[in-house]
Short mmCIF file of C-alpha atoms and ligand atoms in Angstrom, two decimals:
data_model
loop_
_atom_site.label_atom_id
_atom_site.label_comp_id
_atom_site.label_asym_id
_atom_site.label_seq_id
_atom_site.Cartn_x
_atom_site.Cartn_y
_atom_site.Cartn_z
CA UNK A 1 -11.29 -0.99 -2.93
CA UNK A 2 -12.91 1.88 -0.50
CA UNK A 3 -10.26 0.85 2.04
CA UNK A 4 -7.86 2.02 -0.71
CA UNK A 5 -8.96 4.81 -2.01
CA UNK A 6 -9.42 6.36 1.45
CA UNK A 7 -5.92 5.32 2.59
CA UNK A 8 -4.81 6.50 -0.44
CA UNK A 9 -6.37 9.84 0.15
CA UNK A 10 -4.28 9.80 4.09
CA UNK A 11 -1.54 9.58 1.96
CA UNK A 12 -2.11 12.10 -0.35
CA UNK A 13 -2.92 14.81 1.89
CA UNK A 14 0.95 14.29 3.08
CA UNK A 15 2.00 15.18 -0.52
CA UNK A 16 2.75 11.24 -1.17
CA UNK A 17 2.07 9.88 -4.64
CA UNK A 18 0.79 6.23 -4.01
CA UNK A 19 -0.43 5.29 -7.90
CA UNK A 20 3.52 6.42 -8.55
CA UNK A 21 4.86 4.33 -5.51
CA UNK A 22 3.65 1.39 -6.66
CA UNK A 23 5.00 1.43 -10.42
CA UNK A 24 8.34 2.00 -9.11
CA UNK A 25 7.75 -0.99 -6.27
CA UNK A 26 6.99 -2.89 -9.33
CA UNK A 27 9.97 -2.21 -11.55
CA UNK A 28 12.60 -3.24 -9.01
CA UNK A 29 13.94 -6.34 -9.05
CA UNK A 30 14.81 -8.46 -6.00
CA UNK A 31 17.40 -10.99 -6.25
CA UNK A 32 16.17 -14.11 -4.32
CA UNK A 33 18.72 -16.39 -2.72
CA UNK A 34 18.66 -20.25 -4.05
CA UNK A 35 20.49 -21.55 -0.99
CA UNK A 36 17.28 -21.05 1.86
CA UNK A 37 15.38 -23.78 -0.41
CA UNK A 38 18.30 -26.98 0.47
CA UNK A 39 20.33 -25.03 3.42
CA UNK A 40 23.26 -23.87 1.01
CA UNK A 41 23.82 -27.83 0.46
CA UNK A 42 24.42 -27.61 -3.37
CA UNK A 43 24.22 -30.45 -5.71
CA UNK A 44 27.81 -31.40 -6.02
CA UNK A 45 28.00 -35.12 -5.74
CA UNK A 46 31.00 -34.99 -3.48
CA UNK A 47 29.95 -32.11 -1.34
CA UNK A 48 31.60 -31.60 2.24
CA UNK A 49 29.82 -30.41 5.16
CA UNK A 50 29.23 -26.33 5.06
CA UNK A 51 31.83 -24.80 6.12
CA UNK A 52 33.74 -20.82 6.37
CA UNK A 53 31.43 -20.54 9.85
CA UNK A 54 27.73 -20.35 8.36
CA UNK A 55 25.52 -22.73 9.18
CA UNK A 56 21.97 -23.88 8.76
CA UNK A 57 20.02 -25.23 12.21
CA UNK A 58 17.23 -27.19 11.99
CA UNK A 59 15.28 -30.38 10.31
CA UNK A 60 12.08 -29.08 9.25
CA UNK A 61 10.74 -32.06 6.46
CA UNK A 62 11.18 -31.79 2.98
CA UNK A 63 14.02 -29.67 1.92
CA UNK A 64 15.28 -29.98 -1.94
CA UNK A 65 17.77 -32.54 -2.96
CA UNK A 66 17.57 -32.33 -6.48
CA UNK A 67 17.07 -29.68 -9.19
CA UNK A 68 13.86 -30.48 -10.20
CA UNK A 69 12.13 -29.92 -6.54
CA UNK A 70 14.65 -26.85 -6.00
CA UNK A 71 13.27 -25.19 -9.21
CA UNK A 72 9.39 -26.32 -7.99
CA UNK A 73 9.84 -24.64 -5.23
CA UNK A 74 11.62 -21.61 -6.09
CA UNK A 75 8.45 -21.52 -8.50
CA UNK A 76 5.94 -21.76 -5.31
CA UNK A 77 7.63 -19.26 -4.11
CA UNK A 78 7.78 -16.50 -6.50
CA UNK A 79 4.23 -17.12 -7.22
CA UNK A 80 3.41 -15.36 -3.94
CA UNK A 81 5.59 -12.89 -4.14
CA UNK A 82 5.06 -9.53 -5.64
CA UNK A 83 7.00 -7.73 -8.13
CA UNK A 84 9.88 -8.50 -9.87
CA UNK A 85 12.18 -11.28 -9.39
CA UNK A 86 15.61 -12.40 -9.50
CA UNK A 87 17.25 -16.02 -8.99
CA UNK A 88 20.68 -15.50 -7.26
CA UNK A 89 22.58 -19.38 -7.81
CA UNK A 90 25.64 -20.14 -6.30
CA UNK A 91 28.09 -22.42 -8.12
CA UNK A 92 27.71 -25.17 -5.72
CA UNK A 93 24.11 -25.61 -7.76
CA UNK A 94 25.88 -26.54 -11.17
CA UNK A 95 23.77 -29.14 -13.36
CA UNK A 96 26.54 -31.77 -14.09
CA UNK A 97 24.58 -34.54 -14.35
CA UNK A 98 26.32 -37.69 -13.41
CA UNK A 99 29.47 -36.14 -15.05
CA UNK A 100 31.91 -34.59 -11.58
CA UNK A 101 33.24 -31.66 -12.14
CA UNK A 102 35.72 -29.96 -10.09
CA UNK A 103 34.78 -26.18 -9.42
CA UNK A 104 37.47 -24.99 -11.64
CA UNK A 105 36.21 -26.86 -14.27
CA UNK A 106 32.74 -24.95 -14.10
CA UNK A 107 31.63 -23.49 -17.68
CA UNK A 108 28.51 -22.14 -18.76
CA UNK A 109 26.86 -25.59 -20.41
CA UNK A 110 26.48 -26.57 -16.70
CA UNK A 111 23.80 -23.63 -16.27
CA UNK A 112 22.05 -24.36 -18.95
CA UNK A 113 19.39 -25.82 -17.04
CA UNK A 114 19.04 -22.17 -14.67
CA UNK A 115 19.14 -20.70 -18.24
CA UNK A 116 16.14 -22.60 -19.35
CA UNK A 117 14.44 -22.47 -16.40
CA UNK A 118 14.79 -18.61 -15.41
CA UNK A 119 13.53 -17.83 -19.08
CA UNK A 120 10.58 -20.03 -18.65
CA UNK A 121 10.31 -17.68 -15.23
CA UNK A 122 10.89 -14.96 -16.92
CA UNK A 123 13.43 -13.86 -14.23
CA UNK A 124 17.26 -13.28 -14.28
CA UNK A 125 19.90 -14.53 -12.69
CA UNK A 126 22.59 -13.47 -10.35
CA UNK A 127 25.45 -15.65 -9.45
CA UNK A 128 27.91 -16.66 -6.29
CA UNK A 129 31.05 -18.07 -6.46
CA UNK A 130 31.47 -20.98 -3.88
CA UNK A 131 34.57 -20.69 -1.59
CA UNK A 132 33.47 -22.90 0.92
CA UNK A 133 32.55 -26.68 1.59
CA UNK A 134 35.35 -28.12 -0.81
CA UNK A 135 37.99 -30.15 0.11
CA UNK A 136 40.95 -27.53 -1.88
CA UNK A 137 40.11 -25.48 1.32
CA UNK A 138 43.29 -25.67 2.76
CA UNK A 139 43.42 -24.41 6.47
CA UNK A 140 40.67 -22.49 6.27
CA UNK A 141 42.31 -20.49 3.51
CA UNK A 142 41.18 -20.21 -0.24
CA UNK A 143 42.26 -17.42 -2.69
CA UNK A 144 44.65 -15.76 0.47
CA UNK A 145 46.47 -19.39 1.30
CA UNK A 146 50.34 -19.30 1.04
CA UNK A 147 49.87 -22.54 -0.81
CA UNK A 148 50.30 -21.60 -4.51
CA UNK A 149 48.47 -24.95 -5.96
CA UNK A 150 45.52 -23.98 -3.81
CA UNK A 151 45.46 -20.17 -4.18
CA UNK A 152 45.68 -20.98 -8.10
CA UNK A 153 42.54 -23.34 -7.90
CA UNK A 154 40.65 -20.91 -6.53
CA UNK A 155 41.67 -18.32 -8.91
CA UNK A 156 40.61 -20.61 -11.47
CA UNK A 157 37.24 -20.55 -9.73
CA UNK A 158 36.54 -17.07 -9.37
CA UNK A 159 37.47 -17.16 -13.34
CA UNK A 160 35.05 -19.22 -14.20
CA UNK A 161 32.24 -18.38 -12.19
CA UNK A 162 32.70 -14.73 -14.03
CA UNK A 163 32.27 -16.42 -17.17
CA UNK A 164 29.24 -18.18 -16.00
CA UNK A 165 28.06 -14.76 -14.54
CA UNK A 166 28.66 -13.49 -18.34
CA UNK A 167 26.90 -16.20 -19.84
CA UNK A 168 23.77 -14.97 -17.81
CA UNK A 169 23.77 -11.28 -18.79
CA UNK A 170 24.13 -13.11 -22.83
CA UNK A 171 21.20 -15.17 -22.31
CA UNK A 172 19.01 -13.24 -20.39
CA UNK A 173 20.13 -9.95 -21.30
CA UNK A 174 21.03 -6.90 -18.75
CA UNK A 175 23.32 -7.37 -16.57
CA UNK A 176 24.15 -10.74 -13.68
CA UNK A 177 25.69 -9.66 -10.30
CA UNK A 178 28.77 -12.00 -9.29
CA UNK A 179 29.43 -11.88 -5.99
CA UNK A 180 32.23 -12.97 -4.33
CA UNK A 181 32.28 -13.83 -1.00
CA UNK A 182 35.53 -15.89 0.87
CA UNK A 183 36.03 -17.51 4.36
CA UNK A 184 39.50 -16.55 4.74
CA UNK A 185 40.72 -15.97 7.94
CA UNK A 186 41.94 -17.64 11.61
CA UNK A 187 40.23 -18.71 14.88
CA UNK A 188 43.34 -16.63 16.95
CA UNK A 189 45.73 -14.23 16.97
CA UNK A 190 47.69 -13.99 13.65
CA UNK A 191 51.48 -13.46 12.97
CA UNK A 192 50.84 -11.83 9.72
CA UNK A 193 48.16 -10.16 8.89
CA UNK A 194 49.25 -8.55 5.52
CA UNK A 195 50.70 -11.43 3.83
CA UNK A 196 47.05 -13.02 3.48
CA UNK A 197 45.53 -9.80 2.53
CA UNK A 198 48.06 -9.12 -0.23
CA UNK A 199 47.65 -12.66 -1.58
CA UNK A 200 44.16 -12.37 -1.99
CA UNK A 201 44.67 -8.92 -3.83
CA UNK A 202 46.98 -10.66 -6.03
CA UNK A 203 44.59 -13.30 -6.55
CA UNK A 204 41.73 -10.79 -6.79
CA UNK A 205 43.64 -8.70 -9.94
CA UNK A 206 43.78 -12.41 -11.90
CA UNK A 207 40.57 -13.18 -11.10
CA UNK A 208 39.02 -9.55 -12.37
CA UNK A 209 41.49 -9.57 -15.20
CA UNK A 210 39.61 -10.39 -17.65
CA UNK A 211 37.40 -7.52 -19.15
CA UNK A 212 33.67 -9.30 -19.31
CA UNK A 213 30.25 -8.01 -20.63
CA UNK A 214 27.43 -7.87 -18.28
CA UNK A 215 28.69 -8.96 -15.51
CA UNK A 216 28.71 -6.56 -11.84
CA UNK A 217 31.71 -7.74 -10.23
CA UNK A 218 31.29 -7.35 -6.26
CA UNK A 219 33.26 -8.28 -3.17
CA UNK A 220 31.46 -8.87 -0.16
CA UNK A 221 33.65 -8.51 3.26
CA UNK A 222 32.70 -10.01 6.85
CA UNK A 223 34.00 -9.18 10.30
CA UNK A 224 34.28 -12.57 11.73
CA UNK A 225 33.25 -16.19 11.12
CA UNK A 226 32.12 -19.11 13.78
CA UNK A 227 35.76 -20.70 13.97
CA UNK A 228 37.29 -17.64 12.36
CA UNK A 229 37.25 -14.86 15.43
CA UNK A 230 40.53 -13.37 15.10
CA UNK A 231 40.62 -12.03 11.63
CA UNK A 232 38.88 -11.80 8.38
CA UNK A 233 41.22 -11.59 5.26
CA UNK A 234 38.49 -10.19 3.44
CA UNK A 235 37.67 -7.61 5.92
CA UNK A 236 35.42 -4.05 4.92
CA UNK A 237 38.61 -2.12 4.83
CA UNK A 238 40.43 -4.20 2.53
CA UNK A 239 37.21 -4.97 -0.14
CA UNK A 240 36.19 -1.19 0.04
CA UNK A 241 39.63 -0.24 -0.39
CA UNK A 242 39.94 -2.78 -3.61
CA UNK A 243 36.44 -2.03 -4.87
CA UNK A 244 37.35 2.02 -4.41
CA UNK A 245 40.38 1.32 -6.44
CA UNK A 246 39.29 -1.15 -9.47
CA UNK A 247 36.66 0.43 -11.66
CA UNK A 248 34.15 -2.17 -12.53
CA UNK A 249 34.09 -4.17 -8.96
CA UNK A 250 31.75 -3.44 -6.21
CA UNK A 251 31.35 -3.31 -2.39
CA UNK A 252 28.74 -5.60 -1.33
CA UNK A 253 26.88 -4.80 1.97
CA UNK A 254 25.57 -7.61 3.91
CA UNK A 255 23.94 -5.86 6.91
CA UNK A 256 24.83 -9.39 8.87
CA UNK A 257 28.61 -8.38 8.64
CA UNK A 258 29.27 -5.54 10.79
CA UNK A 259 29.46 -4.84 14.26
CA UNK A 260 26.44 -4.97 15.95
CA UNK A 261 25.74 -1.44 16.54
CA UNK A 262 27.58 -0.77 12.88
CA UNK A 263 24.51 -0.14 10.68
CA UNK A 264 24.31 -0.86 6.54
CA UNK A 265 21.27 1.57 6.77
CA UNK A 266 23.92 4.40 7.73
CA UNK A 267 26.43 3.31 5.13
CA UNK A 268 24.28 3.77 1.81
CA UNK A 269 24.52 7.41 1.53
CA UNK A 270 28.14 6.94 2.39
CA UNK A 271 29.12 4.42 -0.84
CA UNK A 272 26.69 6.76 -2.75
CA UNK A 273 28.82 9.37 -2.76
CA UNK A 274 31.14 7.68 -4.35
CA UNK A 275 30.11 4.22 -6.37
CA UNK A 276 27.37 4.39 -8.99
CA UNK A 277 26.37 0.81 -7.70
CA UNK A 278 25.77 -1.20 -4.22
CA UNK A 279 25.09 -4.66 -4.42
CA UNK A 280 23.00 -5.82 -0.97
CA UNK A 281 22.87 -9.02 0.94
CA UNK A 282 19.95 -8.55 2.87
CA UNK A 283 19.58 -10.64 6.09
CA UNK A 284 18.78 -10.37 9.52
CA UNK A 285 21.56 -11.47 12.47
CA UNK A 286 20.25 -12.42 15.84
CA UNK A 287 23.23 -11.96 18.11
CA UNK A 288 25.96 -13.32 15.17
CA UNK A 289 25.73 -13.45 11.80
CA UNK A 290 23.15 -15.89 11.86
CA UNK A 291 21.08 -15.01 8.46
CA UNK A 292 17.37 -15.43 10.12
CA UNK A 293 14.95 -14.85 7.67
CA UNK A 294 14.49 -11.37 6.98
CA UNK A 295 11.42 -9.27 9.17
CA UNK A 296 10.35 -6.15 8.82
CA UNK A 297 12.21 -4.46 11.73
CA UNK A 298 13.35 -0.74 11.98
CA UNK A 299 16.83 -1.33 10.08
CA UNK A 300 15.28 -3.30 6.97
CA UNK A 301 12.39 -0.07 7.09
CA UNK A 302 15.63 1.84 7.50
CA UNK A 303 17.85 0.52 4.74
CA UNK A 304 14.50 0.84 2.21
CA UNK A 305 14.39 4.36 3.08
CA UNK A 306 18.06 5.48 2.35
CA UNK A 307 17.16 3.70 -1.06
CA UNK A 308 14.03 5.29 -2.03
CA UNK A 309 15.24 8.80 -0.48
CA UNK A 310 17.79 8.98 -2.31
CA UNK A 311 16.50 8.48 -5.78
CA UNK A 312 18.96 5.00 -5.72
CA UNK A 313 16.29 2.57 -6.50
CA UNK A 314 18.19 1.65 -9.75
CA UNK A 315 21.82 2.12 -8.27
CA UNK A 316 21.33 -0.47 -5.24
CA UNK A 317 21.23 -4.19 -6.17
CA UNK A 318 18.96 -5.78 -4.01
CA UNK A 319 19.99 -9.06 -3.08
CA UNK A 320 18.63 -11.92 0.23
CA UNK A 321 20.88 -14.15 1.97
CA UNK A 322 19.09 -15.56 4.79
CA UNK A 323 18.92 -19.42 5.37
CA UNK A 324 16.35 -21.20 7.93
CA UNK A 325 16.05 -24.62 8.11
CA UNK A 326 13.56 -24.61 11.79
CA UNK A 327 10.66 -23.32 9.28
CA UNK A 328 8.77 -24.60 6.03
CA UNK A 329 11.83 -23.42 3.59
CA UNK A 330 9.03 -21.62 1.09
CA UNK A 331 7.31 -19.69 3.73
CA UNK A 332 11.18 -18.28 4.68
CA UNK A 333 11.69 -17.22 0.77
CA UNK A 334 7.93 -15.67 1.29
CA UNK A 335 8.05 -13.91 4.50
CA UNK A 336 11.56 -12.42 3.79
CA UNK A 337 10.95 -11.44 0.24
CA UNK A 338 7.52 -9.85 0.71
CA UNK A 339 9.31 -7.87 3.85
CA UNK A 340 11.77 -5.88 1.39
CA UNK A 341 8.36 -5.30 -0.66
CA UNK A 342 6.82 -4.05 1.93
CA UNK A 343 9.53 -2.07 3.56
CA UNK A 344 10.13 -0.52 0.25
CA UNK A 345 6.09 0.33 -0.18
CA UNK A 346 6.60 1.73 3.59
CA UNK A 347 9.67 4.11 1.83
CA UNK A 348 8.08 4.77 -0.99
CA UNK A 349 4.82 6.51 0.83
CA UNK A 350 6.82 8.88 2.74
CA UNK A 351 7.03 12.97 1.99
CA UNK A 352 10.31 12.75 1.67
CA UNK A 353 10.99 16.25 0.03
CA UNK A 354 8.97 17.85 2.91
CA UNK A 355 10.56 15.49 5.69
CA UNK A 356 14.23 16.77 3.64
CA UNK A 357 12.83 20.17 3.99
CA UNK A 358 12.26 20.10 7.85
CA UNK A 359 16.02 18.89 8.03
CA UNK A 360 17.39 21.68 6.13
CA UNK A 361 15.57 24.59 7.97
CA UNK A 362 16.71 22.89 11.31
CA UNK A 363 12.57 21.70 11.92
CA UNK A 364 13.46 19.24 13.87
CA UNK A 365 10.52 18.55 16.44
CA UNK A 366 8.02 18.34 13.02
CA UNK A 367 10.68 16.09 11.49
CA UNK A 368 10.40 13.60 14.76
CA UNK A 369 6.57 14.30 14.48
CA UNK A 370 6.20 13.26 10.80
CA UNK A 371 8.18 10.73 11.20
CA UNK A 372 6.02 8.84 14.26
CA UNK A 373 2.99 9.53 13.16
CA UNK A 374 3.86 7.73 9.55
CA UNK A 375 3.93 5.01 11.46
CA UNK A 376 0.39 4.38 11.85
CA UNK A 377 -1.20 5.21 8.35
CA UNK A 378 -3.63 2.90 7.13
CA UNK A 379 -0.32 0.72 5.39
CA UNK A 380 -1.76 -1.97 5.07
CA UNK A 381 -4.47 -0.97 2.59
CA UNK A 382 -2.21 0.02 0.25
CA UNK A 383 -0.19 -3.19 0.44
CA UNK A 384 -3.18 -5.27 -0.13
CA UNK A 385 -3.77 -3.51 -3.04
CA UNK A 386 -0.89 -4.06 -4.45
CA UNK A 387 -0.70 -7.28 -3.85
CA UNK A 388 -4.05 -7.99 -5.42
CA UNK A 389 -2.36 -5.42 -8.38
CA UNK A 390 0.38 -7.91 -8.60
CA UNK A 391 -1.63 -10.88 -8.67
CA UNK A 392 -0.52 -12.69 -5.78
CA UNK A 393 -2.45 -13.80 -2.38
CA UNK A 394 -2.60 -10.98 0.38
CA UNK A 395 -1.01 -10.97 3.40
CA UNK A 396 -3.50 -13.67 5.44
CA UNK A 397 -3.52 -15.66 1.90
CA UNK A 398 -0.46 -17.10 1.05
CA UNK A 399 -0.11 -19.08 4.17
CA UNK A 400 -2.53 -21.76 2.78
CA UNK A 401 -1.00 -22.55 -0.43
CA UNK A 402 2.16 -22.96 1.39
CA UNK A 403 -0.05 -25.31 4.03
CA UNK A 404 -1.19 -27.26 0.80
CA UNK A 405 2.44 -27.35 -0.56
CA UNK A 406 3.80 -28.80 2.20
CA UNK A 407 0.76 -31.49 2.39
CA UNK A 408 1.14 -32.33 -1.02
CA UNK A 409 4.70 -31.99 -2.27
CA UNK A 410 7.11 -31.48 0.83
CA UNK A 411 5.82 -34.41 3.28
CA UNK A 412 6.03 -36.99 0.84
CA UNK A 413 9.41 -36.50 0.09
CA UNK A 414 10.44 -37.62 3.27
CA UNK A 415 14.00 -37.06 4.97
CA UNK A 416 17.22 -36.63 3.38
C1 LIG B 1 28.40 -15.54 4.44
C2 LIG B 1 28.00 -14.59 3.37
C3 LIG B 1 27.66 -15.22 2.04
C4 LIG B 1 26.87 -16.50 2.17
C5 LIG B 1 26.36 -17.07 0.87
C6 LIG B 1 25.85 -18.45 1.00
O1 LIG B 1 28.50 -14.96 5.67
O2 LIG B 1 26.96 -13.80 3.80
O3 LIG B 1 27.01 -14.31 1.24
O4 LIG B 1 25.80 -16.38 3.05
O5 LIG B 1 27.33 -16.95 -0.09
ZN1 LIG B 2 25.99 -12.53 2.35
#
């Protein structure tokens, strides 16, 4: 507690309001990814391999296979993470029971279960159509294939996931993000690039035809896929383009889907300007797209400060999408959820007025100054704190239950 207060009082001498920093930390939700608990496998009982060039690497013991342990562990989880959570579920999770149901078959009853449980959490859900890992894949095409039966199928897809996505925001009131998110594309050079692109705006229009409560329609674009080199249907042009154009449907930013030296961080302020929401896949890409668990580098402290800076706290969805299957599966939820906390505590305690300030009036070598020498305040006190606010273990705390989880639960389920 006198760690706090005098960090607190570093802090304040910059003009920073902590007690304020950490009520807004604690209002804003964080949608956590299902798929890093049974690496994106689903629980369809005819599921295919993954496929649309993610993959999971790596057999650490004691993944998921069923609902019950997903939801147990989702549950560790969350209990050792701060603030407020969100359960993002892709429709690959459905609860069918023995009953098969094809994914254009999906209706709400077969969330019921997510329903029950994310009320007993007291969390919301967020949902994911599933364009990938089913055999109506045709050629590595889905809702951009020249094959009308197939384009159709997935059309009935994306319909009914938005249903299922409006059946959330019912139940749970507010509102359920439903992201879409397609594999389209080829491994080489095509010979037509626009007739895929203006299928899948056809398809797109029937899909986001119907006018739905509660439900923030996004599209989520990619530059390139493992197998998929050449060209991306759903490329940023193209879903920018559609989202700029179709009230109602937003641009999702995965920062694991640009070039390299293309940075999400730099295209907040950018989609500000003009959308009132962003929808976020955070991640973290080592060399590809390769959704690493997310650490607490200079972009994710980066991306955290165009949010709080710009008073967008409540206008950018934040959303993981990371998926590890070398490391315990809980610690990956942990360690990338508490390191948006944190890089949002590390936004949230900067003077950003003054540092605005020192822009404006061209104050540049104070700017760089300020900037550095944030670095080293005493941050750490202040997280504690707030994680002892929050109820939750600290940072050299959590590890052990985890330990004990794995002992206990994980280990005796065994492979498979
Ligand atoms: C793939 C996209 C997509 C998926 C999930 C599983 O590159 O990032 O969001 O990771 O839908
Ligand atoms: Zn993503």
């Amino acid at each position: 507690m006198e760690r706090y207060t005098q960090s607190k009082a570093r802090y304040q001498a910059l003009g920073v309001d902590v007690e304020g920093a950490l009520v807004a930390l604690a209002a804003v939700p964080i949608s956590i990814h299902c798929w890093q608990g049974d690496d994106v496998t689903g629980f369809e009982t005819a599921a295919e391999a993954l496929s649309g060039g993610i993959q999971t690497t790596g057999n650490y013991p004691g993944k998921a296979r069923s609902p019950d342990e997903l939801m147990a562990d989702f549950s560790k989880a969350i209990s050792l993470i701060p603030g407020k959570k969100r359960l993002s579920l892709h429709a690959s999770y459905a609860l069918t029971g023995i009953e098969q149901v094809d994914r254009d078959a999906l209706r709400p009853e077969h969330f019921a279960g997510w329903v029950d449980y994310a009320k007993k959490a007291g969390i919301g859900l967020d949902f994911n159509p599933t364009f990938f890992a089913h055999p109506m894949v045709k050629d590595g095409l889905t809702l951009s294939s020249p094959d009308q039966a197939t384009r159709k199928f997935w059309v009935r897809h994306g319909i009914a996931c938005r249903r299922i996505a409006a059946s959330f925001a019912k139940e749970l009131g507010g509102q359920a993000v439903n992201n879409l998110w397609i594999a389209d594309g080829f491994k080489d050079t095509p010979a037509d690039r626009l007739g895929p692109r203006l299928r899948l705006k056809e398809s797109l229009d029937e899909i986001y035809a119907e006018k739905l409560d509660g439900v923030v329609d996004c599209v989520e674009s990619k530059v390139f896929g493992i197998g998929l080199e050449s060209y991306t249907v759903g490329s940023n042009e193209f879903y920018l383009s559609y989202a700029a154009t179709h009230p109602g449907v937003y641009n999702l930013l995965d920062n694991g889907h640009y070039h390299p030296t293309e940075m999400v961080s730099d295209k907040l302020s950018a989609l500000l300007s003009f959308f009132d929401k962003i929808p976020l896949h955070v991640t973290r890409s080592v060399r590809w797209d390769s959704d690493h668990v997310v650490t607490l580098n200079d972009e994710l402290r980066e991306i955290a400060g165009e949010i709080v800076r710009h008073d967008a706290l409540n206008r950018v969805l934040i959303g993981l999408d990371f998926f590890d299957a070398s490391i315990n599966r809980i610690a990956a939820w942990v360690i990338g959820a508490r390191n948006v906390q944190k890089a949002l505590l590390y936004a949230l305690l900067q003077p950003h007025t003054q540092m605005k300030t020192m822009q404006d009036s061209a104050d540049f070598t104070r700017l760089l100054m300020t900037q550095e020498e944030l670095k080293t305040l005493p941050f750490s006190d202040i997280w504690e704190h707030y994680c002892a606010q929050q109820c939750v273990p600290g940072d050299s705390e959590w590890y052990n239950t985890v330990m004990a989880y794995e002992k206990d639960v994980l280990l005796a389920r065994g492979q498979g």
